[in-house]
Coordinates of C-alpha atoms in Angstrom, one line a residue:
M1 CA 50.6 69.0 16.6
T2 CA 49.9 70.0 13.0
L3 CA 47.8 67.9 10.6
A4 CA 50.8 67.5 8.4
S5 CA 52.7 65.7 11.2
V6 CA 49.8 63.5 11.9
Q7 CA 49.5 62.6 8.2
G8 CA 53.2 61.7 8.0
K9 CA 52.9 59.4 11.0
Y10 CA 50.4 57.2 9.3
R11 CA 51.5 57.4 5.6
L12 CA 54.1 54.6 5.8
G13 CA 51.5 52.1 7.2
A14 CA 49.1 52.9 4.4
V15 CA 51.7 52.4 1.7
V16 CA 52.7 49.0 3.0
L17 CA 49.1 48.0 3.2
H18 CA 48.5 49.0 -0.4
F19 CA 51.4 46.8 -1.5
F20 CA 49.8 43.7 0.0
M21 CA 46.2 44.4 -0.9
G22 CA 46.6 42.9 -4.4
F23 CA 46.9 39.5 -2.8
V24 CA 44.1 39.5 -0.3
C25 CA 40.4 40.5 -0.4
M26 CA 38.6 41.3 2.8
K27 CA 35.1 42.3 3.8
I28 CA 34.8 45.1 6.3
I29 CA 31.5 46.5 7.8
V30 CA 31.6 50.2 8.7
A31 CA 28.8 50.9 11.2
T32 CA 29.4 54.0 13.3
D33 CA 27.2 56.3 15.3
S34 CA 27.3 60.0 14.7
F35 CA 30.3 62.0 16.0
K36 CA 28.1 64.4 17.8
G37 CA 28.6 68.1 16.9
T38 CA 30.8 67.3 13.9
L39 CA 29.7 64.4 11.7
N40 CA 26.5 62.5 11.3
A41 CA 26.7 58.6 11.1
D42 CA 26.4 58.6 7.3
E43 CA 29.3 61.0 6.9
A44 CA 31.5 59.2 9.4
C45 CA 30.9 55.9 7.6
E46 CA 31.8 57.4 4.2
I47 CA 35.0 59.0 5.5
I48 CA 36.2 55.7 7.0
A49 CA 35.3 53.7 3.9
N50 CA 37.0 56.2 1.6
A51 CA 40.2 56.1 3.7
I52 CA 40.3 52.4 3.5
R53 CA 39.7 52.5 -0.3
D54 CA 42.6 54.9 -0.6
C55 CA 44.7 52.0 0.8
S56 CA 43.2 49.6 -1.7
P57 CA 40.2 49.6 -4.0
D58 CA 39.9 45.8 -3.5
V59 CA 38.4 45.7 -0.1
E60 CA 34.7 45.0 0.1
L61 CA 33.1 47.7 2.2
V62 CA 29.6 47.6 3.5
L63 CA 28.3 50.8 5.1
K64 CA 25.7 50.6 7.8
P65 CA 25.2 54.0 9.6
M66 CA 23.9 53.3 13.1
A67 CA 22.0 55.1 15.9
D68 CA 20.4 54.1 19.2
G69 CA 17.2 56.1 19.2
G70 CA 18.6 59.6 19.6
E71 CA 19.1 62.4 17.2
G72 CA 20.1 61.1 13.7
T73 CA 18.3 57.8 14.0
A74 CA 15.9 58.5 11.1
R75 CA 18.7 59.6 8.8
A76 CA 20.9 56.6 9.7
L77 CA 18.1 54.1 9.2
I78 CA 17.0 55.6 5.9
K79 CA 20.5 55.1 4.6
A80 CA 21.0 51.7 6.1
A81 CA 17.6 50.2 5.3
S82 CA 16.6 52.1 2.1
G83 CA 13.9 54.3 3.5
R84 CA 12.7 57.7 2.5
W85 CA 11.8 61.0 4.3
I86 CA 8.2 62.2 4.3
R87 CA 8.0 65.9 5.2
H88 CA 5.5 67.4 7.5
K89 CA 5.0 70.9 9.1
L90 CA 3.9 70.9 12.7
M91 CA 4.1 72.4 16.2
G92 CA 7.6 72.7 17.6
P93 CA 8.6 72.2 21.2
L94 CA 6.8 75.5 22.1
P95 CA 3.2 76.0 21.3
D96 CA 3.8 79.1 19.2
M97 CA 6.6 77.4 17.1
Q98 CA 6.2 75.9 13.7
V99 CA 8.9 73.5 12.4
D100 CA 9.5 71.6 9.2
A101 CA 10.0 68.0 10.3
G102 CA 8.9 64.6 9.0
F103 CA 9.2 60.8 9.5
A104 CA 11.2 58.0 7.9
W105 CA 9.1 55.6 5.8
F106 CA 10.0 52.0 4.8
E107 CA 8.6 49.6 2.3
D108 CA 6.9 47.4 4.9
K109 CA 4.8 50.5 5.9
T110 CA 6.8 51.1 9.1
A111 CA 7.3 54.7 10.0
L112 CA 10.2 55.9 12.2
I113 CA 9.5 59.1 14.1
E114 CA 12.4 60.9 15.6
M115 CA 10.9 63.2 18.3
A116 CA 14.0 65.4 18.3
S117 CA 12.8 66.7 14.9
A118 CA 9.6 68.0 16.3
S119 CA 10.1 68.4 20.1
G120 CA 13.8 68.4 20.4
L121 CA 16.2 70.6 22.5
E122 CA 18.2 71.4 19.4
L123 CA 15.2 73.4 18.1
L124 CA 15.4 75.9 20.9
R125 CA 17.7 78.8 21.8
P126 CA 19.1 78.7 25.4
E127 CA 16.7 81.4 26.6
Q128 CA 13.7 79.3 25.3
M129 CA 14.6 76.2 27.2
N130 CA 11.9 75.6 29.9
P131 CA 10.3 72.2 30.4
L132 CA 7.3 73.8 32.1
N133 CA 6.4 75.2 28.7
T134 CA 7.7 72.7 26.2
T135 CA 5.4 70.1 24.7
T136 CA 5.5 66.8 22.8
Y137 CA 2.4 67.8 20.8
G138 CA 4.4 68.0 17.5
T139 CA 5.6 64.5 18.1
G140 CA 2.0 63.4 18.3
Q141 CA 1.2 65.2 15.1
L142 CA 3.9 63.2 13.4
I143 CA 2.4 60.0 14.8
K144 CA -1.0 61.0 13.4
A145 CA 0.5 62.0 10.1
A146 CA 2.2 58.6 9.8
L147 CA -1.1 56.8 10.7
D148 CA -2.9 58.9 8.0
Y149 CA -0.1 57.9 5.6
G150 CA -0.9 54.2 6.1
A151 CA 1.6 53.1 8.7
R152 CA 1.2 49.6 10.1
K153 CA 3.9 50.0 12.7
I154 CA 5.5 53.0 14.3
L155 CA 9.0 53.2 15.8
L156 CA 9.4 56.1 18.1
A157 CA 13.0 57.4 18.6
V158 CA 12.9 59.5 21.8
G159 CA 16.4 60.9 22.3
G160 CA 17.1 64.6 22.4
S161 CA 13.8 65.8 23.8
A162 CA 13.2 69.3 25.2
T163 CA 10.2 68.2 27.2
V164 CA 9.0 66.8 30.5
D165 CA 5.3 66.6 29.9
G166 CA 4.8 62.8 30.4
G167 CA 3.7 62.5 26.7
L168 CA 0.5 64.4 27.3
G169 CA 1.1 66.7 24.3
A170 CA 1.6 63.8 22.0
A171 CA -1.4 62.0 23.3
S172 CA -3.5 65.2 22.8
A173 CA -2.6 65.3 19.1
L174 CA -4.1 61.8 18.9
G175 CA -7.4 62.8 20.5
W176 CA -6.9 62.3 24.2
K177 CA -8.2 65.0 26.5
F178 CA -6.5 66.1 29.7
L179 CA -8.8 68.2 31.9
D180 CA -8.5 70.1 35.1
S181 CA -10.9 70.1 38.0
R182 CA -13.3 72.4 36.1
D183 CA -13.2 70.2 32.9
K184 CA -11.0 72.7 31.1
Q185 CA -8.1 71.6 28.9
I186 CA -4.8 71.8 30.8
P187 CA -2.1 73.9 29.2
F188 CA 0.7 72.4 27.1
G189 CA 4.0 71.7 28.8
G190 CA 5.1 70.2 32.1
A191 CA 3.3 72.9 34.0
G192 CA 0.0 71.3 33.1
L193 CA 0.8 68.1 34.9
E194 CA 0.0 69.4 38.3
R195 CA -3.4 70.7 37.2
L196 CA -4.5 67.4 35.6
A197 CA -7.7 65.9 37.1
K198 CA -9.4 63.9 34.4
I199 CA -8.2 61.8 31.5
V200 CA -10.7 61.3 28.6
K201 CA -10.0 58.6 26.0
P202 CA -10.9 59.4 22.4
K203 CA -14.1 57.8 21.1
K204 CA -12.1 56.5 18.1
L205 CA -8.4 55.6 18.6
N206 CA -7.0 53.7 15.6
L207 CA -3.5 52.8 16.6
V208 CA -1.0 50.4 15.2
P209 CA 1.8 48.7 17.2
V210 CA 4.1 51.4 18.6
E211 CA 7.6 50.6 19.7
V212 CA 9.6 53.2 21.7
L213 CA 13.3 52.9 21.0
C214 CA 14.7 53.2 24.5
D215 CA 18.0 51.9 25.9
C216 CA 17.9 53.7 29.3
D217 CA 16.2 52.2 32.4
N218 CA 15.2 55.4 34.1
P219 CA 11.8 55.2 35.8
L220 CA 9.2 57.9 35.4
C221 CA 9.7 59.3 39.0
G222 CA 12.2 59.3 41.8
E223 CA 15.9 60.1 42.1
L224 CA 16.7 58.4 38.8
G225 CA 13.5 59.6 37.1
A226 CA 12.7 61.9 34.2
A227 CA 12.6 65.2 36.2
K228 CA 15.5 64.8 38.7
V229 CA 18.0 63.4 36.2
Y230 CA 17.2 65.2 33.0
A231 CA 15.1 68.3 33.6
S232 CA 18.0 70.5 34.5
Q233 CA 19.6 69.7 31.1
K234 CA 16.4 71.1 29.5
G235 CA 16.4 74.4 31.3
A236 CA 14.8 73.6 34.7
N237 CA 16.0 75.2 37.9
P238 CA 15.7 73.3 41.2
E239 CA 12.3 74.6 41.9
M240 CA 11.1 73.6 38.4
V241 CA 12.6 70.1 38.9
E242 CA 10.5 69.6 42.1
R243 CA 7.3 70.8 40.4
L244 CA 7.9 68.5 37.4
E245 CA 8.6 65.5 39.8
K246 CA 5.4 66.1 41.6
G247 CA 3.5 66.5 38.3
L248 CA 4.8 63.2 36.9
A249 CA 4.0 61.4 40.1
H250 CA 0.5 62.8 40.0
L251 CA 0.2 61.7 36.4
A252 CA 1.2 58.2 37.3
D253 CA -1.4 58.1 40.1
L254 CA -4.2 59.2 37.7
V255 CA -3.2 56.8 35.0
G256 CA -3.2 54.0 37.5
A257 CA -6.6 55.0 39.0
Q258 CA -8.4 56.0 35.7
L259 CA -6.8 53.7 33.1
K260 CA -5.7 50.9 35.3
R261 CA -2.1 51.0 33.9
D262 CA 1.1 51.1 36.0
I263 CA 3.6 53.5 34.5
S264 CA 5.4 54.3 37.7
S265 CA 7.6 51.2 38.0
V266 CA 8.4 50.5 34.3
P267 CA 12.2 50.7 33.6
G268 CA 12.7 53.2 30.8
A269 CA 9.4 55.0 31.3
G270 CA 11.2 58.2 32.2
A271 CA 12.8 58.4 28.8
A272 CA 12.2 61.7 26.9
G273 CA 10.7 63.5 29.9
G274 CA 8.2 60.7 30.4
L275 CA 7.1 60.5 26.8
A276 CA 7.9 56.7 27.0
A277 CA 5.4 56.5 29.9
G278 CA 2.8 58.4 28.0
A279 CA 3.3 56.1 25.0
I280 CA 2.7 53.1 27.2
A281 CA -0.4 54.6 28.8
F282 CA -2.0 56.3 25.8
M283 CA -0.7 54.3 22.8
N284 CA -0.3 50.8 24.3
A285 CA 3.4 51.1 23.3
E286 CA 6.2 48.7 24.0
L287 CA 9.7 49.8 25.1
V288 CA 12.4 48.1 23.0
S289 CA 16.2 48.4 22.5
G290 CA 17.0 51.2 20.1
I291 CA 20.3 49.8 18.9
N292 CA 19.0 46.3 18.6
T293 CA 16.0 47.5 16.5
I294 CA 18.3 49.5 14.2
M295 CA 20.7 46.6 13.7
T296 CA 17.8 44.3 12.9
R297 CA 16.1 46.6 10.5
S298 CA 19.4 47.4 8.7
N299 CA 20.1 43.6 8.4
L300 CA 23.5 44.1 10.0
G301 CA 23.6 40.5 11.3
A302 CA 23.4 39.0 7.8
D303 CA 26.2 41.3 6.6
L304 CA 28.4 40.4 9.6
E305 CA 28.3 36.6 9.0
F306 CA 31.1 36.6 6.4
A307 CA 32.9 39.8 7.5
D308 CA 36.5 40.0 8.5
W309 CA 36.1 43.1 10.6
I310 CA 33.5 45.6 11.8
I311 CA 34.5 49.2 12.4
T312 CA 32.3 51.3 14.7
G313 CA 32.8 54.5 16.6
E314 CA 31.4 57.8 18.0
G315 CA 32.6 61.1 19.2
C316 CA 33.7 59.9 22.6
F317 CA 34.2 56.3 23.5
D318 CA 33.7 56.0 27.3
R319 CA 32.0 53.7 29.8
Q320 CA 28.6 54.9 28.8
S321 CA 29.3 53.6 25.3
L322 CA 29.3 50.1 26.7
S323 CA 25.8 50.3 28.1
G324 CA 22.9 50.6 25.7
K325 CA 24.7 52.6 23.0
V326 CA 25.7 51.8 19.4
I327 CA 29.1 50.4 20.3
S328 CA 27.7 48.1 23.0
G329 CA 25.1 46.6 20.6
I330 CA 27.6 46.1 17.9
V331 CA 30.1 44.5 20.3
K332 CA 27.5 41.9 21.4
L333 CA 26.4 41.0 17.9
A334 CA 29.9 40.8 16.6
A335 CA 30.9 38.5 19.6
Q336 CA 28.1 36.1 18.6
L337 CA 29.5 35.9 15.1
H338 CA 33.1 35.9 16.1
V339 CA 33.9 39.1 14.1
P340 CA 36.7 41.3 15.5
V341 CA 35.7 44.9 16.3
A342 CA 37.6 48.1 15.9
V343 CA 36.5 51.4 17.4
L344 CA 37.5 54.8 16.0
A345 CA 36.5 57.7 18.2
G346 CA 37.2 61.4 18.6
Q347 CA 38.4 60.5 22.1
V348 CA 39.0 57.2 23.8
K349 CA 38.4 57.1 27.6
V350 CA 38.2 53.3 28.1
Q351 CA 41.4 51.4 28.9
P352 CA 42.5 48.6 26.6
Q353 CA 42.3 45.9 29.3
E354 CA 38.6 46.8 29.8
Y355 CA 37.4 47.0 26.2
Q356 CA 39.5 44.0 25.0
K357 CA 37.6 41.7 27.4
L358 CA 34.5 42.6 25.4
G359 CA 35.9 41.6 22.0
I360 CA 37.1 45.1 20.9
V361 CA 40.6 44.5 19.4
T362 CA 41.5 48.1 19.3
A363 CA 40.2 51.6 20.0
I364 CA 41.9 54.4 18.1
T365 CA 41.5 58.0 19.0
C366 CA 41.3 60.7 16.3
K367 CA 42.5 63.5 18.5
P368 CA 46.2 63.6 19.2
D369 CA 47.1 64.3 22.8
D370 CA 48.7 67.6 22.1
M371 CA 46.0 69.0 19.8
S372 CA 43.3 71.2 21.3
L373 CA 39.7 70.0 21.3
D374 CA 38.6 73.0 19.2
K375 CA 41.2 72.2 16.6
A376 CA 40.3 68.5 16.6
L377 CA 36.6 69.3 16.1
A378 CA 37.4 71.7 13.2
E379 CA 39.6 69.0 11.6
S380 CA 37.3 66.1 12.4
R381 CA 37.0 64.8 8.8
T382 CA 40.8 64.7 8.2
L383 CA 41.5 63.2 11.6
L384 CA 38.9 60.4 11.2
S385 CA 40.3 59.6 7.8
L386 CA 43.8 59.4 9.2
A387 CA 42.6 57.1 12.1
A388 CA 41.0 54.8 9.6
K389 CA 44.2 54.6 7.6
H390 CA 46.2 54.0 10.8
F391 CA 43.8 51.1 11.6
A392 CA 44.2 49.7 8.1
G393 CA 48.0 49.8 8.1
R394 CA 48.3 48.3 11.5
Y395 CA 45.6 45.6 11.7
L396 CA 44.2 44.5 8.3
F397 CA 47.3 42.7 7.0
I398 CA 49.8 41.6 9.5

């Protein structure tokens, strides 16, 4: 299918909608996640809003880019909650790497740190991916930089990590020492876990409340833990997975014995290769819902109170979208306020009878059935715009 034929399919609905828009004014919230690999959340919201404005300039549109704690969280919240970016140069996911990263800063002196910008998989070439070597030290440097800047609260977005080091790198940057049986500092990376013998707390540890944005419930260890579920995605072969699993279990035992903290049974502690567990142990952190935090800080609930619709979306709308992701959070909030929900997605893999039970009125796919995925990705902007116009022509004024 060509783009011209897709455009022709939706043009009539947009024209009819434009005729009626002079008589009715609606308020529509546009709150999408990123369309991974093609559009960030900010871009996706703008495309949808512009498509609806093309149908009529009279609709009130409120744009709230969303994220759930993964890549793009800082950018989305800066846009949605009027923050700014503070640049910082630091160690990347490998000890010999330097990266330009930073943190999001907000007026209430809250800093949002997106670990992917410092310790993320996206910073590595395929041949560099090895969680025995990768470290969260750069993420710890960002936390320290935010504290030095005057942060009174830190939000830690942990999606997209390249690491399985239990957060030891990040804690090292804050002054913790992790020593082997000879009182020597263990090496960075997951390989150091198995050599750990002694944990030494800093003499001075000036921390503020830390919240880890985490919508998964994976424990630190076990069949659903950080190593066995995620390490292979970060470059680990089966032998490495077993080493990392044993190393994380050893870390949990030492934290329990030396710090009197249980990190082995906490749901979500396995997030980001165990960085969540390390944040609990070494930063006294609390695990919180990523999407709920973003919705609250962007004041989405107040905007929804008098809305006629909320449009959300992501690259692929599937069953995972309904559990701890942006769409699931928005659906729950919209249901409380009786606001209908529309989903626009690159691909829709949930059946109408399933999503309609949750309050989603419609889920519109951007990719036509007879268009290749590569072509759809290349034309993502146009296809998303057309899907938004199709939604407007079919649902806004009937």
